[in-house]
Amino acid sequence: MTSGRNIWLAGICAASVLAAGLRLGDIVPGWVFRTLCTLALGTIWLRLGQQVWHRLRQRQRPWFLFWNYALPVLVAIPTLASLSDDVVPVDQRFLAAAATGAVLACIYRLIYLKNKNMRKKIVAGNWKMNTLPAEGVELAENIRADRNQVCSCVNFIVCPPFTHLGGVIEALRGSDIEVGAQNCAAEDKGAYTGEVSAAMLAALGCRYVILGHSERRQYYGETSATLNKKMAQAFANGLQPIYCVGENLEEREADRHFDVVKTQIEEVIYNLTPAQFARTVIAYEPVWAIGTGKTATAEQAQEIHAYIRTILREKFGAAADETPILYGGSCKPSNAPELFAKEDVDGGLIGGAALKAADFLAIGKGFPQK
Ligand SMILES: O=C(CO)COP(=O)(O)O
């Protein structure tokens, strides 16, 4: 919730409390008081409902949602409705209902502010150009077989090579493990030999696409101009981009990493609409840590993730607080807990360690336990 919404919420609560005072002092008629309470209650529940819907769409913490929202509604509303006028007069029932809503809204706000892990937690595997199709399907099946060893609050995504997508999607059908591609074409269709369009990927059942990976920028000359077109294709076909940013060793040593990442974000992410931005995942992958066994320290990762969130906030406001920012670069089961404990590290984009089901899943156990 933005502060503007909080002010709106606080205003409604204050108005109903004021109306209650006026009513108790018999200064306003009952219908004015009840109308105000109904408005307050309706607004509060609508606001909470939007939040629940948003969290459900991100498949977050179903039990948390149940205890905090559904249960109070299930208990409070029928209880208040079933009381007869002799037991509790109607005005007081309205007041109690509005107060319940207001208290829950405050509790929600406190949890929201305190809980640093409300963002979607993601562990995505970038298989790169590894495994043959049958091996890829076997890897997917193995991940699926033991997936229940990891909290359902962790979202697993696998990104196999194009040739494996059909088989892997089939192997994972009915599970909550999602599939992404490692790239897509910048054009929608036509004479582009060797390219695979976003529409083709979506038709197969892909939900994500990795864009702007440093290997694509470095070996295939992908520029921000190309990436803008690829992002547009992804969104036009309902794919969620996992947009990669990160500096190379030379840039890190010259202390230019903040500028490099800023440019990569400004030239592509800043062109998105708010609705597109809300569907975007960012991955910070320092090139010097990819496949080298050299990981950024948790402090280095947090520093730049927080910086990325700040520049996202400058353009998209509070929506940036919901954007998952993943770390990638020699992430493995042994270092994931330290990295994922950091406030702005919302998961990982995993290369080498994603090729072993046990390691990939073990990385998912690296999130702080609540
Ligand atoms: O590039 C990566 C993921 O996209 C990271 O690769 P590694 O985990 O093998 O370093």
PDB file of N, CA and C in Angstrom, residues 303-344:
ATOM      1  N   GLU A 303      24.028  -4.684  -1.392  1.00  0.00           N
ATOM      2  CA  GLU A 303      24.293  -3.282  -1.719  1.00  0.00           C
ATOM      3  C   GLU A 303      23.739  -2.929  -3.098  1.00  0.00           C
ATOM      4  N   ILE A 304      24.012  -3.799  -4.063  1.00  0.00           N
ATOM      5  CA  ILE A 304      23.582  -3.449  -5.425  1.00  0.00           C
ATOM      6  C   ILE A 304      22.098  -3.765  -5.648  1.00  0.00           C
ATOM      7  N   HIS A 305      21.578  -4.791  -4.973  1.00  0.00           N
ATOM      8  CA  HIS A 305      20.135  -5.065  -5.079  1.00  0.00           C
ATOM      9  C   HIS A 305      19.342  -3.876  -4.516  1.00  0.00           C
ATOM     10  N   ALA A 306      19.800  -3.358  -3.389  1.00  0.00           N
ATOM     11  CA  ALA A 306      19.100  -2.212  -2.787  1.00  0.00           C
ATOM     12  C   ALA A 306      19.186  -1.015  -3.727  1.00  0.00           C
ATOM     13  N   TYR A 307      20.340  -0.875  -4.379  1.00  0.00           N
ATOM     14  CA  TYR A 307      20.512   0.227  -5.312  1.00  0.00           C
ATOM     15  C   TYR A 307      19.550   0.072  -6.506  1.00  0.00           C
ATOM     16  N   ILE A 308      19.464  -1.167  -7.005  1.00  0.00           N
ATOM     17  CA  ILE A 308      18.556  -1.425  -8.132  1.00  0.00           C
ATOM     18  C   ILE A 308      17.125  -1.073  -7.719  1.00  0.00           C
ATOM     19  N   ARG A 309      16.747  -1.494  -6.501  1.00  0.00           N
ATOM     20  CA  ARG A 309      15.377  -1.197  -6.062  1.00  0.00           C
ATOM     21  C   ARG A 309      15.161   0.310  -5.966  1.00  0.00           C
ATOM     22  N   THR A 310      16.193   1.029  -5.538  1.00  0.00           N
ATOM     23  CA  THR A 310      16.058   2.482  -5.435  1.00  0.00           C
ATOM     24  C   THR A 310      15.825   3.103  -6.807  1.00  0.00           C
ATOM     25  N   ILE A 311      16.582   2.652  -7.810  1.00  0.00           N
ATOM     26  CA  ILE A 311      16.376   3.280  -9.129  1.00  0.00           C
ATOM     27  C   ILE A 311      15.042   2.832  -9.737  1.00  0.00           C
ATOM     28  N   LEU A 312      14.597   1.644  -9.384  1.00  0.00           N
ATOM     29  CA  LEU A 312      13.267   1.218  -9.867  1.00  0.00           C
ATOM     30  C   LEU A 312      12.182   2.060  -9.201  1.00  0.00           C
ATOM     31  N   ARG A 313      12.400   2.350  -7.913  1.00  0.00           N
ATOM     32  CA  ARG A 313      11.415   3.142  -7.167  1.00  0.00           C
ATOM     33  C   ARG A 313      11.321   4.554  -7.733  1.00  0.00           C
ATOM     34  N   GLU A 314      12.462   5.085  -8.179  1.00  0.00           N
ATOM     35  CA  GLU A 314      12.458   6.441  -8.732  1.00  0.00           C
ATOM     36  C   GLU A 314      11.521   6.544  -9.925  1.00  0.00           C
ATOM     37  N   LYS A 315      11.405   5.449 -10.671  1.00  0.00           N
ATOM     38  CA  LYS A 315      10.554   5.487 -11.864  1.00  0.00           C
ATOM     39  C   LYS A 315       9.148   4.949 -11.567  1.00  0.00           C
ATOM     40  N   PHE A 316       9.079   3.859 -10.801  1.00  0.00           N
ATOM     41  CA  PHE A 316       7.788   3.172 -10.660  1.00  0.00           C
ATOM     42  C   PHE A 316       7.180   3.273  -9.259  1.00  0.00           C
ATOM     43  N   GLY A 317       7.823   4.022  -8.380  1.00  0.00           N
ATOM     44  CA  GLY A 317       7.276   4.220  -7.028  1.00  0.00           C
ATOM     45  C   GLY A 317       7.223   2.927  -6.234  1.00  0.00           C
ATOM     46  N   ALA A 318       6.174   2.812  -5.415  1.00  0.00           N
ATOM     47  CA  ALA A 318       6.083   1.693  -4.464  1.00  0.00           C
ATOM     48  C   ALA A 318       6.007   0.335  -5.156  1.00  0.00           C
ATOM     49  N   ALA A 319       5.646   0.312  -6.435  1.00  0.00           N
ATOM     50  CA  ALA A 319       5.566  -0.969  -7.159  1.00  0.00           C
ATOM     51  C   ALA A 319       6.926  -1.678  -7.133  1.00  0.00           C
ATOM     52  N   ALA A 320       7.999  -0.898  -6.995  1.00  0.00           N
ATOM     53  CA  ALA A 320       9.344  -1.489  -6.970  1.00  0.00           C
ATOM     54  C   ALA A 320       9.550  -2.373  -5.742  1.00  0.00           C
ATOM     55  N   ASP A 321       8.759  -2.118  -4.702  1.00  0.00           N
ATOM     56  CA  ASP A 321       8.898  -2.935  -3.491  1.00  0.00           C
ATOM     57  C   ASP A 321       8.376  -4.348  -3.701  1.00  0.00           C
ATOM     58  N   GLU A 322       7.642  -4.548  -4.786  1.00  0.00           N
ATOM     59  CA  GLU A 322       7.074  -5.868  -5.071  1.00  0.00           C
ATOM     60  C   GLU A 322       7.907  -6.643  -6.096  1.00  0.00           C
ATOM     61  N   THR A 323       8.891  -5.980  -6.691  1.00  0.00           N
ATOM     62  CA  THR A 323       9.649  -6.627  -7.775  1.00  0.00           C
ATOM     63  C   THR A 323      10.678  -7.616  -7.226  1.00  0.00           C
ATOM     64  N   PRO A 324      10.596  -8.876  -7.639  1.00  0.00           N
ATOM     65  CA  PRO A 324      11.642  -9.802  -7.195  1.00  0.00           C
ATOM     66  C   PRO A 324      12.963  -9.461  -7.890  1.00  0.00           C
ATOM     67  N   ILE A 325      14.015  -9.347  -7.089  1.00  0.00           N
ATOM     68  CA  ILE A 325      15.359  -9.137  -7.648  1.00  0.00           C
ATOM     69  C   ILE A 325      16.198 -10.350  -7.251  1.00  0.00           C
ATOM     70  N   LEU A 326      16.584 -11.121  -8.260  1.00  0.00           N
ATOM     71  CA  LEU A 326      17.299 -12.375  -8.016  1.00  0.00           C
ATOM     72  C   LEU A 326      18.808 -12.152  -8.130  1.00  0.00           C
ATOM     73  N   TYR A 327      19.557 -12.961  -7.415  1.00  0.00           N
ATOM     74  CA  TYR A 327      21.009 -12.916  -7.555  1.00  0.00           C
ATOM     75  C   TYR A 327      21.458 -14.103  -8.398  1.00  0.00           C
ATOM     76  N   GLY A 328      22.392 -13.899  -9.294  1.00  0.00           N
ATOM     77  CA  GLY A 328      22.937 -15.000 -10.082  1.00  0.00           C
ATOM     78  C   GLY A 328      24.442 -14.880 -10.188  1.00  0.00           C
ATOM     79  N   GLY A 329      25.114 -16.023 -10.104  1.00  0.00           N
ATOM     80  CA  GLY A 329      26.583 -16.033 -10.209  1.00  0.00           C
ATOM     81  C   GLY A 329      27.149 -16.954  -9.154  1.00  0.00           C
ATOM     82  N   SER A 330      27.385 -18.216  -9.562  1.00  0.00           N
ATOM     83  CA  SER A 330      27.943 -19.227  -8.644  1.00  0.00           C
ATOM     84  C   SER A 330      27.124 -19.385  -7.363  1.00  0.00           C
ATOM     85  N   CYS A 331      25.820 -19.245  -7.498  1.00  0.00           N
ATOM     86  CA  CYS A 331      24.942 -19.463  -6.340  1.00  0.00           C
ATOM     87  C   CYS A 331      24.758 -20.974  -6.177  1.00  0.00           C
ATOM     88  N   LYS A 332      24.897 -21.457  -4.967  1.00  0.00           N
ATOM     89  CA  LYS A 332      24.794 -22.901  -4.716  1.00  0.00           C
ATOM     90  C   LYS A 332      24.183 -23.127  -3.329  1.00  0.00           C
ATOM     91  N   PRO A 333      23.901 -24.402  -2.978  1.00  0.00           N
ATOM     92  CA  PRO A 333      23.235 -24.632  -1.688  1.00  0.00           C
ATOM     93  C   PRO A 333      24.010 -24.046  -0.506  1.00  0.00           C
ATOM     94  N   SER A 334      25.356 -24.048  -0.590  1.00  0.00           N
ATOM     95  CA  SER A 334      26.123 -23.592   0.574  1.00  0.00           C
ATOM     96  C   SER A 334      26.073 -22.073   0.767  1.00  0.00           C
ATOM     97  N   ASN A 335      25.942 -21.309  -0.332  1.00  0.00           N
ATOM     98  CA  ASN A 335      25.947 -19.850  -0.124  1.00  0.00           C
ATOM     99  C   ASN A 335      24.565 -19.209  -0.250  1.00  0.00           C
ATOM    100  N   ALA A 336      23.576 -20.005  -0.692  1.00  0.00           N
ATOM    101  CA  ALA A 336      22.232 -19.426  -0.865  1.00  0.00           C
ATOM    102  C   ALA A 336      21.666 -18.851   0.446  1.00  0.00           C
ATOM    103  N   PRO A 337      21.768 -19.559   1.596  1.00  0.00           N
ATOM    104  CA  PRO A 337      21.148 -18.999   2.800  1.00  0.00           C
ATOM    105  C   PRO A 337      21.676 -17.606   3.162  1.00  0.00           C
ATOM    106  N   GLU A 338      22.986 -17.411   3.007  1.00  0.00           N
ATOM    107  CA  GLU A 338      23.546 -16.106   3.367  1.00  0.00           C
ATOM    108  C   GLU A 338      23.048 -15.017   2.403  1.00  0.00           C
ATOM    109  N   LEU A 339      23.002 -15.375   1.118  1.00  0.00           N
ATOM    110  CA  LEU A 339      22.541 -14.402   0.121  1.00  0.00           C
ATOM    111  C   LEU A 339      21.059 -14.097   0.309  1.00  0.00           C
ATOM    112  N   PHE A 340      20.258 -15.163   0.489  1.00  0.00           N
ATOM    113  CA  PHE A 340      18.805 -14.980   0.552  1.00  0.00           C
ATOM    114  C   PHE A 340      18.361 -14.334   1.862  1.00  0.00           C
ATOM    115  N   ALA A 341      19.278 -14.299   2.842  1.00  0.00           N
ATOM    116  CA  ALA A 341      18.917 -13.656   4.113  1.00  0.00           C
ATOM    117  C   ALA A 341      18.901 -12.137   3.952  1.00  0.00           C
ATOM    118  N   LYS A 342      19.486 -11.662   2.880  1.00  0.00           N
ATOM    119  CA  LYS A 342      19.559 -10.216   2.694  1.00  0.00           C
ATOM    120  C   LYS A 342      18.210  -9.668   2.228  1.00  0.00           C
ATOM    121  N   GLU A 343      17.912  -8.502   2.727  1.00  0.00           N
ATOM    122  CA  GLU A 343      16.577  -7.934   2.532  1.00  0.00           C
ATOM    123  C   GLU A 343      16.144  -7.816   1.074  1.00  0.00           C
ATOM    124  N   ASP A 344      17.058  -7.409   0.214  1.00  0.00           N
ATOM    125  CA  ASP A 344      16.647  -7.175  -1.176  1.00  0.00           C
ATOM    126  C   ASP A 344      17.016  -8.300  -2.131  1.00  0.00           C
TER     127      ASP A 344
END
